[in-house]
Each structure stands twice: as structure tokens, then as C-alpha cells.
């Protein structure tokens, strides 16, 4: 009896994996060629480092032919929250990279089709998100945050290339 339960559980587990959904963000970045960019750093006041991070992100996007525009949407927002503890040995940080875009509810979409007019009920939604929470000592804080910014941007660019495969050529 116990053996049958294990077999049934294993079968259900593999069946769940076989029919599970694709990642929620897969396909969301299709057609995005240009972005607005916003950098938010909380917890420290270091204008030189902030300009360095801003320049790095813009350069990394420009290397991939993603233009930075002053438009509103789609928008890349890089939030960095830092708790720099010079007293304790450990400092903490959160690096969050999000891409925002316009969307519309399904109900409003079908209403606009029936009325033959474009709806004004657009919502801003998150198309892509990548977050890293970390801890390090104060001396390596900037270096570790920069590594995680790089990791976040690489994750975004990998997904962007998956959704826009022709951009690789």
C-alpha cells in the first residue's frame, strides 16, 4: 500500500512538471526596442557612484542597440536599497530591476472592440522583474552591488534576446 502511494505521488509530480506553465515573463519583452530608464538609490548619498551606475547601465543597453529615450513607457527602473552599517560587520542591499509597460484588462479590451474605439483605461504593469537581496561587509558593498546589477541586467538581456531572437543578428 505504501509503495503504491509513492508511485502515485511520483506520477503526479512528473505530470505537474510536464504541464506546468511557462515563466510569467516569457514573451513580455517582445517588440521592445527602446526604453526609458530611471535609477533610484536609497540609503546612501554618493553622487559619483550613482553617475557611474547610471553610465554603466546606459552603456550596457546601448551595446545591445537598446536606445534610452525620454518616453514614459516602456520603462526600466533600477531600484537599489542599501543599509550600510559601518558599526556592524554586515551591510544589506536590495537590487531590483523592473520593466514597466502599458496593459489593459481583458474586459476593457473586449468592450473597446465592440465600441470600435481605443480604450483610455490603460494600466501600468510589470513586464519583467528581477530581484537580488544580499549581505556583505561595508568595504565590499559597492563591488557586490555592482556584481548584482550586472547579473540583473544580464538576466534581462537574456530574456530580451529570447523574446526578440532576430536582434542577435
PDB file of C-alpha atoms in Angstrom:
ATOM      1  CA  UNK A   1       0.000   0.000   0.000  1.00  0.00           C
ATOM      2  CA  UNK A   2       2.810   2.397   0.902  1.00  0.00           C
ATOM      3  CA  UNK A   3       4.625   1.584  -2.347  1.00  0.00           C
ATOM      4  CA  UNK A   4       1.530   2.462  -4.420  1.00  0.00           C
ATOM      5  CA  UNK A   5       1.234   5.870  -2.722  1.00  0.00           C
ATOM      6  CA  UNK A   6       4.846   6.686  -3.572  1.00  0.00           C
ATOM      7  CA  UNK A   7       4.333   5.677  -7.209  1.00  0.00           C
ATOM      8  CA  UNK A   8       1.119   7.734  -7.453  1.00  0.00           C
ATOM      9  CA  UNK A   9       2.827  10.762  -5.830  1.00  0.00           C
ATOM     10  CA  UNK A  10       5.804  10.482  -8.192  1.00  0.00           C
ATOM     11  CA  UNK A  11       3.464  10.232 -11.186  1.00  0.00           C
ATOM     12  CA  UNK A  12       1.517  13.328 -10.079  1.00  0.00           C
ATOM     13  CA  UNK A  13       4.758  15.222  -9.510  1.00  0.00           C
ATOM     14  CA  UNK A  14       6.078  14.477 -13.002  1.00  0.00           C
ATOM     15  CA  UNK A  15       2.680  15.181 -14.553  1.00  0.00           C
ATOM     16  CA  UNK A  16       2.641  18.576 -12.838  1.00  0.00           C
ATOM     17  CA  UNK A  17       6.092  19.376 -14.203  1.00  0.00           C
ATOM     18  CA  UNK A  18       5.086  18.293 -17.695  1.00  0.00           C
ATOM     19  CA  UNK A  19       2.026  20.558 -17.913  1.00  0.00           C
ATOM     20  CA  UNK A  20       3.245  23.451 -15.777  1.00  0.00           C
ATOM     21  CA  UNK A  21       3.081  26.988 -17.098  1.00  0.00           C
ATOM     22  CA  UNK A  22       5.912  28.806 -18.765  1.00  0.00           C
ATOM     23  CA  UNK A  23       7.525  31.618 -16.748  1.00  0.00           C
ATOM     24  CA  UNK A  24       5.163  34.580 -16.334  1.00  0.00           C
ATOM     25  CA  UNK A  25       7.524  36.986 -18.074  1.00  0.00           C
ATOM     26  CA  UNK A  26       8.201  34.818 -21.145  1.00  0.00           C
ATOM     27  CA  UNK A  27       7.159  36.749 -24.247  1.00  0.00           C
ATOM     28  CA  UNK A  28       6.519  40.022 -22.400  1.00  0.00           C
ATOM     29  CA  UNK A  29       9.596  41.754 -23.823  1.00  0.00           C
ATOM     30  CA  UNK A  30       8.708  41.042 -27.448  1.00  0.00           C
ATOM     31  CA  UNK A  31       8.881  44.140 -29.610  1.00  0.00           C
ATOM     32  CA  UNK A  32      10.614  46.331 -27.040  1.00  0.00           C
ATOM     33  CA  UNK A  33      13.346  48.233 -28.852  1.00  0.00           C
ATOM     34  CA  UNK A  34      13.677  51.413 -26.816  1.00  0.00           C
ATOM     35  CA  UNK A  35      13.292  52.120 -23.114  1.00  0.00           C
ATOM     36  CA  UNK A  36      13.093  54.961 -20.687  1.00  0.00           C
ATOM     37  CA  UNK A  37      15.429  54.490 -17.733  1.00  0.00           C
ATOM     38  CA  UNK A  38      15.156  55.504 -14.089  1.00  0.00           C
ATOM     39  CA  UNK A  39      17.675  54.857 -11.314  1.00  0.00           C
ATOM     40  CA  UNK A  40      16.606  55.059  -7.674  1.00  0.00           C
ATOM     41  CA  UNK A  41      19.221  54.654  -4.960  1.00  0.00           C
ATOM     42  CA  UNK A  42      18.132  54.823  -1.329  1.00  0.00           C
ATOM     43  CA  UNK A  43      20.275  54.522   1.757  1.00  0.00           C
ATOM     44  CA  UNK A  44      23.415  56.373   0.683  1.00  0.00           C
ATOM     45  CA  UNK A  45      24.303  59.709  -0.861  1.00  0.00           C
ATOM     46  CA  UNK A  46      27.147  59.150  -3.296  1.00  0.00           C
ATOM     47  CA  UNK A  47      26.581  61.140  -6.485  1.00  0.00           C
ATOM     48  CA  UNK A  48      29.775  59.896  -8.134  1.00  0.00           C
ATOM     49  CA  UNK A  49      28.826  56.240  -7.667  1.00  0.00           C
ATOM     50  CA  UNK A  50      25.251  56.956  -8.782  1.00  0.00           C
ATOM     51  CA  UNK A  51      26.508  58.545 -12.023  1.00  0.00           C
ATOM     52  CA  UNK A  52      28.825  55.580 -12.514  1.00  0.00           C
ATOM     53  CA  UNK A  53      25.953  53.104 -12.184  1.00  0.00           C
ATOM     54  CA  UNK A  54      23.777  55.214 -14.492  1.00  0.00           C
ATOM     55  CA  UNK A  55      26.517  55.333 -17.141  1.00  0.00           C
ATOM     56  CA  UNK A  56      27.181  51.592 -16.850  1.00  0.00           C
ATOM     57  CA  UNK A  57      23.528  50.649 -17.349  1.00  0.00           C
ATOM     58  CA  UNK A  58      23.094  53.017 -20.303  1.00  0.00           C
ATOM     59  CA  UNK A  59      26.280  51.753 -21.925  1.00  0.00           C
ATOM     60  CA  UNK A  60      25.272  48.117 -21.473  1.00  0.00           C
ATOM     61  CA  UNK A  61      21.885  48.790 -23.111  1.00  0.00           C
ATOM     62  CA  UNK A  62      23.424  50.797 -25.951  1.00  0.00           C
ATOM     63  CA  UNK A  63      25.814  47.918 -26.682  1.00  0.00           C
ATOM     64  CA  UNK A  64      22.711  45.833 -27.409  1.00  0.00           C
ATOM     65  CA  UNK A  65      21.157  48.601 -29.578  1.00  0.00           C
ATOM     66  CA  UNK A  66      18.503  49.379 -26.973  1.00  0.00           C
ATOM     67  CA  UNK A  67      18.060  53.150 -27.073  1.00  0.00           C
ATOM     68  CA  UNK A  68      17.389  55.173 -23.934  1.00  0.00           C
ATOM     69  CA  UNK A  69      14.554  57.616 -24.583  1.00  0.00           C
ATOM     70  CA  UNK A  70      12.719  60.220 -22.549  1.00  0.00           C
ATOM     71  CA  UNK A  71       9.387  58.492 -23.170  1.00  0.00           C
ATOM     72  CA  UNK A  72       7.224  57.250 -20.351  1.00  0.00           C
ATOM     73  CA  UNK A  73       6.638  53.629 -21.312  1.00  0.00           C
ATOM     74  CA  UNK A  74       8.204  51.067 -21.621  1.00  0.00           C
ATOM     75  CA  UNK A  75      10.371  51.982 -18.685  1.00  0.00           C
ATOM     76  CA  UNK A  76      13.258  50.250 -16.981  1.00  0.00           C
ATOM     77  CA  UNK A  77      13.509  51.046 -13.288  1.00  0.00           C
ATOM     78  CA  UNK A  78      16.548  50.030 -11.275  1.00  0.00           C
ATOM     79  CA  UNK A  79      15.907  50.346  -7.533  1.00  0.00           C
ATOM     80  CA  UNK A  80      18.826  49.933  -5.165  1.00  0.00           C
ATOM     81  CA  UNK A  81      18.142  49.962  -1.423  1.00  0.00           C
ATOM     82  CA  UNK A  82      21.164  49.925   0.849  1.00  0.00           C
ATOM     83  CA  UNK A  83      21.595  49.559   4.590  1.00  0.00           C
ATOM     84  CA  UNK A  84      25.244  50.417   5.080  1.00  0.00           C
ATOM     85  CA  UNK A  85      26.203  49.550   8.619  1.00  0.00           C
ATOM     86  CA  UNK A  86      29.632  50.877   9.464  1.00  0.00           C
ATOM     87  CA  UNK A  87      29.136  49.731  13.073  1.00  0.00           C
ATOM     88  CA  UNK A  88      28.238  46.098  12.394  1.00  0.00           C
ATOM     89  CA  UNK A  89      30.211  43.800  10.134  1.00  0.00           C
ATOM     90  CA  UNK A  90      27.296  43.178   7.782  1.00  0.00           C
ATOM     91  CA  UNK A  91      25.590  45.592   5.387  1.00  0.00           C
ATOM     92  CA  UNK A  92      22.492  44.668   3.378  1.00  0.00           C
ATOM     93  CA  UNK A  93      21.195  45.611  -0.044  1.00  0.00           C
ATOM     94  CA  UNK A  94      18.342  45.002  -2.464  1.00  0.00           C
ATOM     95  CA  UNK A  95      18.785  45.357  -6.214  1.00  0.00           C
ATOM     96  CA  UNK A  96      15.508  45.286  -8.143  1.00  0.00           C
ATOM     97  CA  UNK A  97      15.275  45.637 -11.928  1.00  0.00           C
ATOM     98  CA  UNK A  98      11.769  46.060 -13.367  1.00  0.00           C
ATOM     99  CA  UNK A  99      10.404  46.769 -16.817  1.00  0.00           C
ATOM    100  CA  UNK A 100       7.031  48.503 -16.858  1.00  0.00           C
ATOM    101  CA  UNK A 101       4.620  48.763 -19.772  1.00  0.00           C
ATOM    102  CA  UNK A 102       1.020  49.563 -20.562  1.00  0.00           C
ATOM    103  CA  UNK A 103      -1.666  46.932 -20.475  1.00  0.00           C
ATOM    104  CA  UNK A 104      -5.402  46.739 -20.491  1.00  0.00           C
ATOM    105  CA  UNK A 105      -7.803  44.401 -18.718  1.00  0.00           C
ATOM    106  CA  UNK A 106      -9.412  41.717 -20.834  1.00  0.00           C
ATOM    107  CA  UNK A 107     -12.880  43.070 -20.120  1.00  0.00           C
ATOM    108  CA  UNK A 108     -11.956  46.598 -21.240  1.00  0.00           C
ATOM    109  CA  UNK A 109     -10.269  45.213 -24.343  1.00  0.00           C
ATOM    110  CA  UNK A 110     -13.415  43.416 -25.480  1.00  0.00           C
ATOM    111  CA  UNK A 111     -15.540  46.471 -24.695  1.00  0.00           C
ATOM    112  CA  UNK A 112     -13.297  48.649 -26.861  1.00  0.00           C
ATOM    113  CA  UNK A 113     -13.587  46.159 -29.743  1.00  0.00           C
ATOM    114  CA  UNK A 114     -17.358  46.250 -29.527  1.00  0.00           C
ATOM    115  CA  UNK A 115     -17.419  50.061 -29.447  1.00  0.00           C
ATOM    116  CA  UNK A 116     -14.780  50.425 -32.202  1.00  0.00           C
ATOM    117  CA  UNK A 117     -12.754  52.837 -30.096  1.00  0.00           C
ATOM    118  CA  UNK A 118      -9.496  52.589 -28.233  1.00  0.00           C
ATOM    119  CA  UNK A 119      -9.945  52.448 -24.522  1.00  0.00           C
ATOM    120  CA  UNK A 120      -8.456  55.006 -22.169  1.00  0.00           C
ATOM    121  CA  UNK A 121      -8.258  52.554 -19.292  1.00  0.00           C
ATOM    122  CA  UNK A 122      -4.654  51.506 -19.781  1.00  0.00           C
ATOM    123  CA  UNK A 123      -2.822  50.309 -16.704  1.00  0.00           C
ATOM    124  CA  UNK A 124       0.868  50.215 -15.973  1.00  0.00           C
ATOM    125  CA  UNK A 125       2.017  46.668 -15.344  1.00  0.00           C
ATOM    126  CA  UNK A 126       5.269  44.931 -14.627  1.00  0.00           C
ATOM    127  CA  UNK A 127       6.549  43.115 -17.715  1.00  0.00           C
ATOM    128  CA  UNK A 128       9.753  41.789 -16.173  1.00  0.00           C
ATOM    129  CA  UNK A 129      11.244  41.776 -12.710  1.00  0.00           C
ATOM    130  CA  UNK A 130      14.477  40.506 -11.199  1.00  0.00           C
ATOM    131  CA  UNK A 131      15.426  40.996  -7.554  1.00  0.00           C
ATOM    132  CA  UNK A 132      18.540  40.227  -5.571  1.00  0.00           C
ATOM    133  CA  UNK A 133      18.834  40.557  -1.794  1.00  0.00           C
ATOM    134  CA  UNK A 134      22.298  40.323  -0.356  1.00  0.00           C
ATOM    135  CA  UNK A 135      24.564  40.953   2.569  1.00  0.00           C
ATOM    136  CA  UNK A 136      28.222  41.859   2.595  1.00  0.00           C
ATOM    137  CA  UNK A 137      30.700  43.797   4.658  1.00  0.00           C
ATOM    138  CA  UNK A 138      30.860  47.573   4.238  1.00  0.00           C
ATOM    139  CA  UNK A 139      34.205  47.517   2.439  1.00  0.00           C
ATOM    140  CA  UNK A 140      32.872  45.330  -0.404  1.00  0.00           C
ATOM    141  CA  UNK A 141      29.384  46.861  -0.534  1.00  0.00           C
ATOM    142  CA  UNK A 142      29.697  48.803  -3.817  1.00  0.00           C
ATOM    143  CA  UNK A 143      31.547  45.955  -5.531  1.00  0.00           C
ATOM    144  CA  UNK A 144      28.896  43.386  -4.561  1.00  0.00           C
ATOM    145  CA  UNK A 145      26.040  45.683  -5.583  1.00  0.00           C
ATOM    146  CA  UNK A 146      27.700  46.256  -8.958  1.00  0.00           C
ATOM    147  CA  UNK A 147      28.026  42.484  -9.462  1.00  0.00           C
ATOM    148  CA  UNK A 148      24.320  42.090  -8.779  1.00  0.00           C
ATOM    149  CA  UNK A 149      23.402  44.965 -11.094  1.00  0.00           C
ATOM    150  CA  UNK A 150      25.379  43.190 -13.801  1.00  0.00           C
ATOM    151  CA  UNK A 151      23.610  39.910 -13.005  1.00  0.00           C
ATOM    152  CA  UNK A 152      20.197  41.625 -13.172  1.00  0.00           C
ATOM    153  CA  UNK A 153      20.968  43.274 -16.498  1.00  0.00           C
ATOM    154  CA  UNK A 154      22.266  40.003 -17.936  1.00  0.00           C
ATOM    155  CA  UNK A 155      19.073  38.237 -16.873  1.00  0.00           C
ATOM    156  CA  UNK A 156      17.008  40.951 -18.557  1.00  0.00           C
ATOM    157  CA  UNK A 157      19.092  40.844 -21.734  1.00  0.00           C
ATOM    158  CA  UNK A 158      18.912  37.037 -21.922  1.00  0.00           C
ATOM    159  CA  UNK A 159      15.134  37.184 -21.704  1.00  0.00           C
ATOM    160  CA  UNK A 160      15.027  40.108 -24.152  1.00  0.00           C
ATOM    161  CA  UNK A 161      17.017  38.082 -26.695  1.00  0.00           C
ATOM    162  CA  UNK A 162      14.760  35.055 -26.114  1.00  0.00           C
ATOM    163  CA  UNK A 163      11.721  37.221 -26.860  1.00  0.00           C
ATOM    164  CA  UNK A 164      13.413  39.077 -29.759  1.00  0.00           C
ATOM    165  CA  UNK A 165      15.657  36.462 -31.411  1.00  0.00           C
ATOM    166  CA  UNK A 166      16.223  38.489 -34.599  1.00  0.00           C
ATOM    167  CA  UNK A 167      18.017  41.183 -32.571  1.00  0.00           C
ATOM    168  CA  UNK A 168      21.006  38.851 -32.190  1.00  0.00           C
ATOM    169  CA  UNK A 169      21.943  39.227 -35.851  1.00  0.00           C
TER     170      UNK A 169
END
